[in-house]
mmCIF file of C-alpha atoms in Angstrom:
data_model
loop_
_atom_site.group_PDB
_atom_site.id
_atom_site.type_symbol
_atom_site.label_atom_id
_atom_site.label_comp_id
_atom_site.label_asym_id
_atom_site.label_seq_id
_atom_site.Cartn_x
_atom_site.Cartn_y
_atom_site.Cartn_z
ATOM 1 C CA UNK X 1 -86.305 19.611 117.375
ATOM 2 C CA UNK X 2 -89.433 17.745 117.667
ATOM 3 C CA UNK X 3 -90.731 20.064 120.297
ATOM 4 C CA UNK X 4 -90.037 23.317 118.113
ATOM 5 C CA UNK X 5 -92.127 21.691 115.472
ATOM 6 C CA UNK X 6 -94.925 20.824 117.506
ATOM 7 C CA UNK X 7 -95.067 24.583 118.709
ATOM 8 C CA UNK X 8 -95.088 25.572 115.339
ATOM 9 C CA UNK X 9 -97.854 23.799 114.199
ATOM 10 C CA UNK X 10 -99.955 24.027 116.753
ATOM 11 C CA UNK X 11 -100.217 27.985 117.143
ATOM 12 C CA UNK X 12 -101.824 28.126 113.652
ATOM 13 C CA UNK X 13 -103.803 25.566 114.730
ATOM 14 C CA UNK X 14 -105.254 27.146 117.886
ATOM 15 C CA UNK X 15 -105.701 30.814 115.859
ATOM 16 C CA UNK X 16 -107.546 28.611 113.876
ATOM 17 C CA UNK X 17 -109.846 27.495 116.608
ATOM 18 C CA UNK X 18 -110.027 30.596 117.833
ATOM 19 C CA UNK X 19 -111.781 31.843 114.809
ATOM 20 C CA UNK X 20 -114.414 29.891 114.804
ATOM 21 C CA UNK X 21 -115.428 30.597 118.018
ATOM 22 C CA UNK X 22 -118.696 32.655 118.314
ATOM 23 C CA UNK X 23 -118.073 36.594 118.454
ATOM 24 C CA UNK X 24 -119.679 39.170 120.381
ATOM 25 C CA UNK X 25 -122.663 39.844 117.600
ATOM 26 C CA UNK X 26 -123.129 36.036 117.559
ATOM 27 C CA UNK X 27 -123.902 35.377 121.429
ATOM 28 C CA UNK X 28 -126.127 32.617 121.614
ATOM 29 C CA UNK X 29 -128.876 33.821 124.629
ATOM 30 C CA UNK X 30 -132.610 34.507 124.020
ATOM 31 C CA UNK X 31 -132.228 37.538 125.912
ATOM 32 C CA UNK X 32 -129.409 39.099 124.239
ATOM 33 C CA UNK X 33 -131.427 38.693 120.669
ATOM 34 C CA UNK X 34 -134.616 40.012 122.626
ATOM 35 C CA UNK X 35 -132.968 43.171 123.569
ATOM 36 C CA UNK X 36 -131.542 44.232 120.180
ATOM 37 C CA UNK X 37 -132.804 45.600 117.011
ATOM 38 C CA UNK X 38 -131.393 46.442 113.711
ATOM 39 C CA UNK X 39 -130.359 49.720 113.867
ATOM 40 C CA UNK X 40 -130.530 50.588 110.354
ATOM 41 C CA UNK X 41 -134.155 48.981 110.401
ATOM 42 C CA UNK X 42 -135.785 51.829 112.071
ATOM 43 C CA UNK X 43 -138.951 52.460 110.625
ATOM 44 C CA UNK X 44 -140.165 55.776 113.480
ATOM 45 C CA UNK X 45 -139.015 57.645 116.354
ATOM 46 C CA UNK X 46 -140.072 60.103 118.599
ATOM 47 C CA UNK X 47 -138.321 62.740 120.922
ATOM 48 C CA UNK X 48 -139.537 61.956 124.447
ATOM 49 C CA UNK X 49 -138.807 64.138 127.853
ATOM 50 C CA UNK X 50 -135.097 65.059 127.850
ATOM 51 C CA UNK X 51 -132.766 62.979 127.372
ATOM 52 C CA UNK X 52 -135.072 60.111 126.094
ATOM 53 C CA UNK X 53 -135.776 59.137 122.504
ATOM 54 C CA UNK X 54 -137.969 56.416 121.541
ATOM 55 C CA UNK X 55 -137.315 54.101 118.603
ATOM 56 C CA UNK X 56 -139.645 51.490 116.797
ATOM 57 C CA UNK X 57 -138.057 48.834 114.614
ATOM 58 C CA UNK X 58 -139.280 46.517 112.036
ATOM 59 C CA UNK X 59 -141.166 44.014 113.611
ATOM 60 C CA UNK X 60 -142.999 47.261 116.104
ATOM 61 C CA UNK X 61 -140.556 46.678 119.017
ATOM 62 C CA UNK X 62 -139.895 49.810 120.466
ATOM 63 C CA UNK X 63 -136.342 50.868 122.355
ATOM 64 C CA UNK X 64 -135.373 53.899 124.681
ATOM 65 C CA UNK X 65 -132.455 55.788 124.136
ATOM 66 C CA UNK X 66 -131.136 58.618 126.142
ATOM 67 C CA UNK X 67 -128.480 61.090 124.755
ATOM 68 C CA UNK X 68 -125.618 62.380 126.858
ATOM 69 C CA UNK X 69 -126.796 65.907 127.491
ATOM 70 C CA UNK X 70 -128.874 67.937 124.806
ATOM 71 C CA UNK X 71 -129.175 66.824 121.305
ATOM 72 C CA UNK X 72 -130.352 70.139 119.640
ATOM 73 C CA UNK X 73 -133.279 70.214 117.266
ATOM 74 C CA UNK X 74 -134.365 66.379 118.050
ATOM 75 C CA UNK X 75 -137.878 67.654 118.450
ATOM 76 C CA UNK X 76 -138.119 69.137 115.194
ATOM 77 C CA UNK X 77 -135.884 66.531 113.484
ATOM 78 C CA UNK X 78 -137.409 64.771 110.487
ATOM 79 C CA UNK X 79 -135.035 61.982 110.256
ATOM 80 C CA UNK X 80 -132.666 60.334 112.212
ATOM 81 C CA UNK X 81 -129.555 57.928 111.464
ATOM 82 C CA UNK X 82 -128.094 55.248 113.965
ATOM 83 C CA UNK X 83 -124.570 54.231 113.490
ATOM 84 C CA UNK X 84 -122.587 51.997 116.280
ATOM 85 C CA UNK X 85 -120.165 53.699 118.179
ATOM 86 C CA UNK X 86 -117.735 50.785 117.916
ATOM 87 C CA UNK X 87 -117.396 48.241 115.478
ATOM 88 C CA UNK X 88 -119.556 48.170 112.294
ATOM 89 C CA UNK X 89 -122.444 45.733 113.000
ATOM 90 C CA UNK X 90 -125.759 47.356 112.771
ATOM 91 C CA UNK X 91 -126.851 45.073 115.653
ATOM 92 C CA UNK X 92 -127.795 47.184 118.376
ATOM 93 C CA UNK X 93 -128.872 46.021 122.038
ATOM 94 C CA UNK X 94 -129.575 47.415 125.436
ATOM 95 C CA UNK X 95 -126.916 49.210 126.802
ATOM 96 C CA UNK X 96 -124.875 50.017 123.645
ATOM 97 C CA UNK X 97 -123.767 53.374 122.765
ATOM 98 C CA UNK X 98 -125.020 55.005 119.526
ATOM 99 C CA UNK X 99 -123.991 57.936 117.562
ATOM 100 C CA UNK X 100 -127.391 59.748 116.304
ATOM 101 C CA UNK X 101 -127.595 61.959 113.521
ATOM 102 C CA UNK X 102 -130.546 64.135 113.855
ATOM 103 C CA UNK X 103 -131.844 65.924 110.759
ATOM 104 C CA UNK X 104 -134.105 69.009 111.185
ATOM 105 C CA UNK X 105 -134.824 71.969 109.271
ATOM 106 C CA UNK X 106 -132.635 72.182 105.969
ATOM 107 C CA UNK X 107 -129.499 72.649 108.276
ATOM 108 C CA UNK X 108 -126.799 69.805 108.422
ATOM 109 C CA UNK X 109 -127.125 66.943 110.796
ATOM 110 C CA UNK X 110 -126.610 67.634 113.996
ATOM 111 C CA UNK X 111 -124.967 64.602 116.091
ATOM 112 C CA UNK X 112 -125.279 63.073 119.671
ATOM 113 C CA UNK X 113 -124.658 60.377 121.615
ATOM 114 C CA UNK X 114 -126.528 58.243 122.966
ATOM 115 C CA UNK X 115 -127.243 54.758 124.517
ATOM 116 C CA UNK X 116 -129.518 52.085 124.345
ATOM 117 C CA UNK X 117 -131.752 52.152 127.618
ATOM 118 C CA UNK X 118 -134.240 49.188 127.553
ATOM 119 C CA UNK X 119 -136.780 47.303 125.385
ATOM 120 C CA UNK X 120 -139.991 48.531 126.017
ATOM 121 C CA UNK X 121 -143.021 46.412 126.903
ATOM 122 C CA UNK X 122 -146.269 47.071 124.970
ATOM 123 C CA UNK X 123 -147.790 48.188 128.527
ATOM 124 C CA UNK X 124 -145.064 50.480 128.761
ATOM 125 C CA UNK X 125 -145.375 51.681 125.193
ATOM 126 C CA UNK X 126 -149.351 52.242 125.551
ATOM 127 C CA UNK X 127 -148.503 54.248 128.893
ATOM 128 C CA UNK X 128 -146.330 56.707 126.954
ATOM 129 C CA UNK X 129 -148.108 59.685 125.959
ATOM 130 C CA UNK X 130 -149.435 60.171 122.142
ATOM 131 C CA UNK X 131 -146.697 62.559 121.714
ATOM 132 C CA UNK X 132 -143.938 60.616 122.842
ATOM 133 C CA UNK X 133 -145.025 57.110 120.958
ATOM 134 C CA UNK X 134 -143.338 56.507 117.655
#
């Protein structure tokens, strides 16, 4: 009976302790925070050579996204929306998949799947042709 009572008390305690552990959105390494941006805080974008799209986040960081296949009207888009493919966090990091919503020419937004490929260095941004630089 004492063992049963101990098991009944210890299982909720373990679950409570596990709920306090850091999850994927609270990873504590500098590399991940340096290669992430908040996707609802993108201030500019430009379509690059297919399949690349470049986005500039608040703070000036530029990230390269690559679409999976053609993304219709991305060259003529006047706005894009970024939404996570999994979960509800808007923290987007290199390697994450996202849903691109492309608004162009007064038609309904097109949807494209993309992946965050890398964060560009200042030198890489400067080396981009001006028409691709966000």
